Coordinates of C-alpha atoms in Angstrom, one line a residue:
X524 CA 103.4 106.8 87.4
X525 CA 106.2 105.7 85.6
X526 CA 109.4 107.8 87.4
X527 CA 110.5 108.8 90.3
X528 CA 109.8 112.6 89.8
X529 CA 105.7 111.0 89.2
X530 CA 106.1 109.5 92.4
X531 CA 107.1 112.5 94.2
X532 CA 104.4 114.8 92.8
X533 CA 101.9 112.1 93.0
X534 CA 103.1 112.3 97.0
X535 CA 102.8 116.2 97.3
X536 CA 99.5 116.2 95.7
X537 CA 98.5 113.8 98.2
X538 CA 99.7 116.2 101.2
X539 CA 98.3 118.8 99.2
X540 CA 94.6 117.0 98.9
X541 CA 94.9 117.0 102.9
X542 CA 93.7 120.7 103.2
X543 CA 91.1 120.2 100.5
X544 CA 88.6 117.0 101.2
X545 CA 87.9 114.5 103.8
X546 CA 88.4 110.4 103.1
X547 CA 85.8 108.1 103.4
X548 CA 85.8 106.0 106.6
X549 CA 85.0 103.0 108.0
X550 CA 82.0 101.8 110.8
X551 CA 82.7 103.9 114.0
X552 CA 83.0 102.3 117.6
X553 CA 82.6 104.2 120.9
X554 CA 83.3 103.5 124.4
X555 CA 80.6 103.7 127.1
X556 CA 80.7 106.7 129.4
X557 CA 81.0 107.0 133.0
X558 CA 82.4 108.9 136.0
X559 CA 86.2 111.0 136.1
X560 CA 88.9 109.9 137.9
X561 CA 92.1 110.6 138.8
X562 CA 95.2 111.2 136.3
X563 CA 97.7 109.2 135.2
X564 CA 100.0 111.2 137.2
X565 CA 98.1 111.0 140.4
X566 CA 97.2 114.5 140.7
X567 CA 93.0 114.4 141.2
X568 CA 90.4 115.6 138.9
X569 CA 87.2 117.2 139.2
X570 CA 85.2 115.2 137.3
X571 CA 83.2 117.2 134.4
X572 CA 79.3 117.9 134.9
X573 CA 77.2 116.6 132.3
X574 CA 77.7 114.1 129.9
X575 CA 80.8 112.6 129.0
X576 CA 82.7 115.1 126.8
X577 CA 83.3 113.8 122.8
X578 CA 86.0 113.5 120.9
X579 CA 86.5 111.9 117.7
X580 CA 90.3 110.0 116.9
X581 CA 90.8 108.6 113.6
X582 CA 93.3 105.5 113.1
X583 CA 94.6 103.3 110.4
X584 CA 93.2 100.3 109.8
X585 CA 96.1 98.0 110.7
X586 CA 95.6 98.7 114.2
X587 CA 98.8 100.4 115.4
X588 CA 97.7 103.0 118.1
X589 CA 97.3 100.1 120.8
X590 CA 97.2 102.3 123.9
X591 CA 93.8 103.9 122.2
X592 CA 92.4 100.3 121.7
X593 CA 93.0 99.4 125.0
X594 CA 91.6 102.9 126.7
X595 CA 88.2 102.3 125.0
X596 CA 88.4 98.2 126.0
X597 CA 89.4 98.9 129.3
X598 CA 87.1 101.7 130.5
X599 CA 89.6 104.3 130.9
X600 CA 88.4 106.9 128.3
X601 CA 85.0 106.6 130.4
X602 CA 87.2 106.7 133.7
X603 CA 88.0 110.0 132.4
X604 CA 84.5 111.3 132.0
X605 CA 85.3 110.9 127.9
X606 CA 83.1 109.6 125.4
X607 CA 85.7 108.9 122.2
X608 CA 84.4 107.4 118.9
X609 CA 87.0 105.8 116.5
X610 CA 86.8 105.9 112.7
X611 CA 88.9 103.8 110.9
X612 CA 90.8 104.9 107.7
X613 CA 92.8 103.2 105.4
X614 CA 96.2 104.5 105.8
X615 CA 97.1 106.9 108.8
X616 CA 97.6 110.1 106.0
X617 CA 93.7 109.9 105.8
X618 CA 93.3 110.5 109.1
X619 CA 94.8 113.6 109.5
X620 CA 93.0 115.1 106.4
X621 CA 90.2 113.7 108.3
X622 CA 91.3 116.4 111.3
X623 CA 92.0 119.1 108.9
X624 CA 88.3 119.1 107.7
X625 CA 86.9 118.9 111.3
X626 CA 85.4 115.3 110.9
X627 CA 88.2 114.3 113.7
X628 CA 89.4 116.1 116.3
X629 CA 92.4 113.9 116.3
X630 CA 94.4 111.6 113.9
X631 CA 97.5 108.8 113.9
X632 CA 100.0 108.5 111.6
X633 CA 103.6 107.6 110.6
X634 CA 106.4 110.3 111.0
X635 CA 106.9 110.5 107.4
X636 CA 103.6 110.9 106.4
X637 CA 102.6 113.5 108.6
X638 CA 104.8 115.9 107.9
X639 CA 103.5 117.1 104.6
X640 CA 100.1 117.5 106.3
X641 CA 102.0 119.8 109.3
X642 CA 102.6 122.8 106.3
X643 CA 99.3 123.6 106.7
X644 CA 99.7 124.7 110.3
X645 CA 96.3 123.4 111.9
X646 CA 97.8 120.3 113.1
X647 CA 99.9 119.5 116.0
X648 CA 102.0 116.5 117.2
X649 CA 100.9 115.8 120.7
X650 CA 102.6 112.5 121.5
X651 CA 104.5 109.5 120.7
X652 CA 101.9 106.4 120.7
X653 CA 104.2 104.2 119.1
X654 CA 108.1 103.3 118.6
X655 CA 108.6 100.2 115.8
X656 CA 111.2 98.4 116.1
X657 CA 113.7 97.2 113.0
X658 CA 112.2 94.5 111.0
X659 CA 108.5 96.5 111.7
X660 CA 108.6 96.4 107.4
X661 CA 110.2 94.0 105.1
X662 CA 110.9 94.4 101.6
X663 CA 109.2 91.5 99.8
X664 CA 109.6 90.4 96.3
X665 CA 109.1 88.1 93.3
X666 CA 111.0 85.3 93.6
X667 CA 110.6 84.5 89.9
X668 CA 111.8 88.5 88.9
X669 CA 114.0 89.0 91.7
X670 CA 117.0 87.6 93.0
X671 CA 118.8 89.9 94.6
X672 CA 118.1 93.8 95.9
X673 CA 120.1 94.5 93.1
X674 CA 117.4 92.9 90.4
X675 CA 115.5 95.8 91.2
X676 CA 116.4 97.9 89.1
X677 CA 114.0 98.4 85.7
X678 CA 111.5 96.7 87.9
X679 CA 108.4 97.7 89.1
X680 CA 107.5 98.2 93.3
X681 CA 104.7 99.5 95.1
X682 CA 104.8 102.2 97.3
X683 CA 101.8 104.0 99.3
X684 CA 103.0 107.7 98.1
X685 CA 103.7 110.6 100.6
X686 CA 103.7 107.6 103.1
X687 CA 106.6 106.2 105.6
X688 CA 106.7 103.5 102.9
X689 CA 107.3 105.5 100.3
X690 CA 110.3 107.1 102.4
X691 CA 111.5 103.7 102.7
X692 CA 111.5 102.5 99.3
X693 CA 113.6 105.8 97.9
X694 CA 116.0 105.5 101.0
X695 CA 116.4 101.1 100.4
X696 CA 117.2 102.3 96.5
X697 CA 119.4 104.8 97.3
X698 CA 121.2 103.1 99.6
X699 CA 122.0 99.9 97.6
X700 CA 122.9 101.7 94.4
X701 CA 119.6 101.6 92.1
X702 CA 118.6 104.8 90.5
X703 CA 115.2 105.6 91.6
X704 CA 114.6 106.7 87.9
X705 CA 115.3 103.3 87.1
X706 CA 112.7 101.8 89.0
X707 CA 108.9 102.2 88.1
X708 CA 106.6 103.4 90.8
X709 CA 103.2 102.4 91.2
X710 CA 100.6 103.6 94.1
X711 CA 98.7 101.6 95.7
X712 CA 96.2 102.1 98.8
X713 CA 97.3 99.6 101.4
X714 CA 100.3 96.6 101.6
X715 CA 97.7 94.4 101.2
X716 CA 97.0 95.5 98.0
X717 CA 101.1 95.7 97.0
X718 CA 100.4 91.8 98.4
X719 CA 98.1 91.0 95.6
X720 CA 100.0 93.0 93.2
X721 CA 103.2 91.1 93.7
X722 CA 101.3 87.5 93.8
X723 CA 99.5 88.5 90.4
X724 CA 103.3 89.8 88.4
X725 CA 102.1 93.4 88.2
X726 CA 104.7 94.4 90.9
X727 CA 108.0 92.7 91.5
X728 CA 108.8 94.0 94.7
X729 CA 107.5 95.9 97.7
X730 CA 107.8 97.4 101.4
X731 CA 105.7 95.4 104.0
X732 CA 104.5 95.9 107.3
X733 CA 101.3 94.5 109.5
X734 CA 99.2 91.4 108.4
X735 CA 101.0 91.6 104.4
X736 CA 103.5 90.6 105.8
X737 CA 102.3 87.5 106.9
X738 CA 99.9 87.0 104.0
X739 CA 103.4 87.7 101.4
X740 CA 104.8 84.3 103.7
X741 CA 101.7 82.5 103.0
X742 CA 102.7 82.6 99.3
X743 CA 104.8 80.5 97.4
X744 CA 106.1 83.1 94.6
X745 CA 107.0 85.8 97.0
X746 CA 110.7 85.8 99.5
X747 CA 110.9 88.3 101.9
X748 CA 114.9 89.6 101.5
X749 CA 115.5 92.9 103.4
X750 CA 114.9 94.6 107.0
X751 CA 113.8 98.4 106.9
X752 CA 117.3 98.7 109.8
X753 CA 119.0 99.1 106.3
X754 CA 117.4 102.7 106.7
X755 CA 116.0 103.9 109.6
X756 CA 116.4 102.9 113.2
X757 CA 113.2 103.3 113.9
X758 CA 109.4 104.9 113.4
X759 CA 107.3 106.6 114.8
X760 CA 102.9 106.5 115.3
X761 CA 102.0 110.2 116.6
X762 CA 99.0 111.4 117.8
X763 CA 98.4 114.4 116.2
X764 CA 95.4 117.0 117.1
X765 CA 93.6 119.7 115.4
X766 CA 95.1 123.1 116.8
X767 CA 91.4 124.5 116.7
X768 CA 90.5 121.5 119.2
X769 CA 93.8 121.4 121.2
X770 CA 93.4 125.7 121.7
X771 CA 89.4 125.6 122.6
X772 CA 89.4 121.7 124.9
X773 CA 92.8 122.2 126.5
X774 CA 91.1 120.1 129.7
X775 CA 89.8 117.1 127.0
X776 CA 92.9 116.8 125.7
X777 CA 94.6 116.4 129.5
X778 CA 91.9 113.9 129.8
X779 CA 92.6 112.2 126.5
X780 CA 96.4 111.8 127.5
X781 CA 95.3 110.9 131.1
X782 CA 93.9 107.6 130.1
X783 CA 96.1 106.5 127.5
X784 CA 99.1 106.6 130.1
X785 CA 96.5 104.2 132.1
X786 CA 96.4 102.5 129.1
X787 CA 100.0 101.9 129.0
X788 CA 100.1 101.2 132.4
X789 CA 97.7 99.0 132.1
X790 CA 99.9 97.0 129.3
X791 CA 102.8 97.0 131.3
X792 CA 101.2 95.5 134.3
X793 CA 101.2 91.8 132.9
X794 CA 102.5 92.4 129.1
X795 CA 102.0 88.7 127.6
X796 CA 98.5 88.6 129.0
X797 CA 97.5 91.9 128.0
X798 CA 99.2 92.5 124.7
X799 CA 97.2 89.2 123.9
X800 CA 94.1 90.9 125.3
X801 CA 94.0 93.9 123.4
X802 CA 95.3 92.4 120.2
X803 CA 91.9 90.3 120.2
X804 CA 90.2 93.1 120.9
X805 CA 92.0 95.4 118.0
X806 CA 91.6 92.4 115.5
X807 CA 87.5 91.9 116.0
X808 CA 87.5 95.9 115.6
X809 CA 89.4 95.5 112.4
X810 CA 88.2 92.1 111.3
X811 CA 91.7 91.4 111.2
X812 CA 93.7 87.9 111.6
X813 CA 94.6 87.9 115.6
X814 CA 98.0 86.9 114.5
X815 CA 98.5 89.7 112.4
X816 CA 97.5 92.4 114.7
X817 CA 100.1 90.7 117.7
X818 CA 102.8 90.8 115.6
X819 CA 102.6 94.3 115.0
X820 CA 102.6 95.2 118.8
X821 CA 105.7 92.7 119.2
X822 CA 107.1 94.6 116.7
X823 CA 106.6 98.2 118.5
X824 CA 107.0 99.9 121.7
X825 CA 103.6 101.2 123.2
X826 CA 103.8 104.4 125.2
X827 CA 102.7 108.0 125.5
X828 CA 105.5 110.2 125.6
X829 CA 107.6 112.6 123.7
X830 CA 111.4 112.4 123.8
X831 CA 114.1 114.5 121.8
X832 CA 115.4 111.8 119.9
X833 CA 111.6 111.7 118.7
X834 CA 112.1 115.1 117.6
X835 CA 115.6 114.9 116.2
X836 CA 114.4 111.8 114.3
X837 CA 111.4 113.9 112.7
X838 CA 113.7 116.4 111.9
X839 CA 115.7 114.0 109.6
X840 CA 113.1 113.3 107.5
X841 CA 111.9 116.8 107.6
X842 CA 115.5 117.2 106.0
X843 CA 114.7 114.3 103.2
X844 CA 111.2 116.0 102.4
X845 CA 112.5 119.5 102.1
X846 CA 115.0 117.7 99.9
X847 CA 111.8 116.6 98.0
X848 CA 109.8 119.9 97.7
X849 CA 112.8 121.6 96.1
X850 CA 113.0 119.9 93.4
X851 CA 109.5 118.6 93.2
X852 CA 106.1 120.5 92.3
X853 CA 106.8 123.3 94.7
X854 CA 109.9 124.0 94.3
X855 CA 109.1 127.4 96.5
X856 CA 108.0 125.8 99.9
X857 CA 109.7 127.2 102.8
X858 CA 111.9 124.0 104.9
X859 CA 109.8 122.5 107.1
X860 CA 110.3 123.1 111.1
X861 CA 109.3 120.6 113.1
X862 CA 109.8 122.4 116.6
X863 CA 107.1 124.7 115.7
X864 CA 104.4 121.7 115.3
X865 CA 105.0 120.5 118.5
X866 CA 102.6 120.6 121.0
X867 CA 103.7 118.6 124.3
X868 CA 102.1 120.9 126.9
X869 CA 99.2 119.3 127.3
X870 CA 101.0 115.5 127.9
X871 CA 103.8 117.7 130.2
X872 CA 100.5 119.1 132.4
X873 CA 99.2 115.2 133.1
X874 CA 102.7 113.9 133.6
X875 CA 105.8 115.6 132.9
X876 CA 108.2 112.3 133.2
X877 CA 106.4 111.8 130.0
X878 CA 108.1 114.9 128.4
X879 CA 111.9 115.0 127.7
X880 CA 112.7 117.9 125.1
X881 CA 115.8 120.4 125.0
X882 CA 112.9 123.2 124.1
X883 CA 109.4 124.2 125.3
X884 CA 107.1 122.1 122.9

């Protein structure tokens, strides 16, 4: 991929790939089962006959959907009579073509990333898991090739394409004055990867987030020069559902939502203790550096809810890939609506503080 224009179809063929095949995964884990419960809003429960009820959630493997982590550490997914096994995928865009091809009933991912996969209209946003903060990614660079934001242009970064990353990296360009036609693109799986890639010259800058981060300030030929606040205010981690399993398991998904509020709860109740807690946990799961995963929850807000400025901040990008599609592969794509992938019933039915939008959802 040597232009921008690449980059963009090299993007919408990824969304595209979403409704065809499913990504390999990762070693599952599953949390015991065990007895229902009350909600997180108080309201009791009949617990389910039977065993506990499956569902499958798919996450990224840089660990970012703490409250899930923490339900399956803490018992509460078996409080609620559930029996959820995690799969762990690369990046969060796999996940959700993991849902569309019924080998998850649920998926996390970025807000930019998963609104390509939303065209297809078998997914559904269901709730915010997770609210990063500015600083979340970091542009990093060769010190040797790059000086300044400026000496990017006729360089060459990495970007994860269709990803937030990839949003980040057009927006950074854009807004500092560097034709993105000037710059060469080049996908790569993971930041780690765009780590190596920068420490071995083919690269000469990138956007950072998670453990890269601190493996890019482990090395000597790489600065770290620019905050993603130059962009965005924030992002956004989703859970997003399968409509096929969100229309057939309305009571699961209650359930689902139910203990991940106890989840949060259960974070908030003593947050330096437990944030330490379930970042060990998340970072055995991951065979990840400890450090690496706590500095991503510092980083981020934990919580299950859905706000409008959730949606009006979804709706912007919407705006910057629509902007895309026109004059990209598919030049014929209707605008996207976010409203209409919206599902927030199920989180309004366990607890409606949880739920602030100026329409139904």
């Amino acid at each position: 991929m040597t232009t921008r224009m690449q980059g963009r179809r090299t993007a919408l063929a990824l969304v595209a790939s979403l409704m065809l095949a499913g990504c390999s995964a990762g070693a599952a884990t599953s949390a015991p089962g065990g007895a229902g419960g009350t909600t997180a809003a108080g309201a009791q429960s009949a617990a389910p006959q039977g065993p506990p009820t499956p569902v499958r959630i798919g996450l990224d493997a840089f660990g970012g959907a703490v409250v899930v982590y923490v339900a399956q550490q803490q018992g509460f997914f078996a409080k609620h009579h559930l029996n959820v096994t995690i799969q762990t995928y690369s990046v969060g865009l796999d996940t959700l073509n993991a849902a569309l091809t019924g080998s998850e009933d649920f998926g996390w991912a970025f807000d930019f990333g998963s609104l390509g996969a939303m065209r297809t209209n078998r997914l559904r946003y269901v709730a915010v898991l997770t609210r990063t903060q500015p600083g979340f990614d970091q542009l990093a660079v060769r010190t040797a090739t790059v000086k300044s934001p400026a000496d990017l242009k006729g360089k060459k970064m990495g970007i994860s394409a269709g990803t937030q990353q990839d949003y980040i990296t057009v927006k950074y360009l854009q807004k500092i004055g560097v034709p993105v036609s000037s710059v060469q693109l080049l996908n790569f799986g993971t930041p780690l990867e765009m780590v190596a890639a920068l420490e071995t010259g083919q690269i000469d800058g990138a956007w950072l987030y998670g453990q890269a981060i601190q493996e890019a300030q482990k090395a000597k030929s790489i600065s770290l020069i620019a905050s993603d606040s130059a962009v965005i205010s924030h992002g956004l981690g989703l859970l997003i559902g399968s409509t096929t399993f969100l229309q057939q398991h309305p009571d699961t998904t209650q359930r689902l939502l139910a203990a991940l509020i106890d989840a949060e709860k259960w974070l908030d109740q003593d947050p330096s203790k437990n944030i330490e807690t379930a970042a060990t946990y998340i970072a055995a799961q991951l065979k990840a550096p400890v450090s690496g995963v706590l500095a991503n929850i510092k980083t981020a807000q934990q919580t299950v809810s859905f706000q409008q400025s959730d949606v009006s901040y979804l709706e912007q990008l919407a705006t910057f890939l629509n902007q895309v599609t026109s004059s990209g592969s598919n030049p014929s794509a209707a605008p996207l609506d976010v409203s209409q992938y919206i599902d927030a019933a199920p989180l309004r039915a366990v607890d409606p503080s949880a739920v602030s939008l100026s329409s139904g959802g």
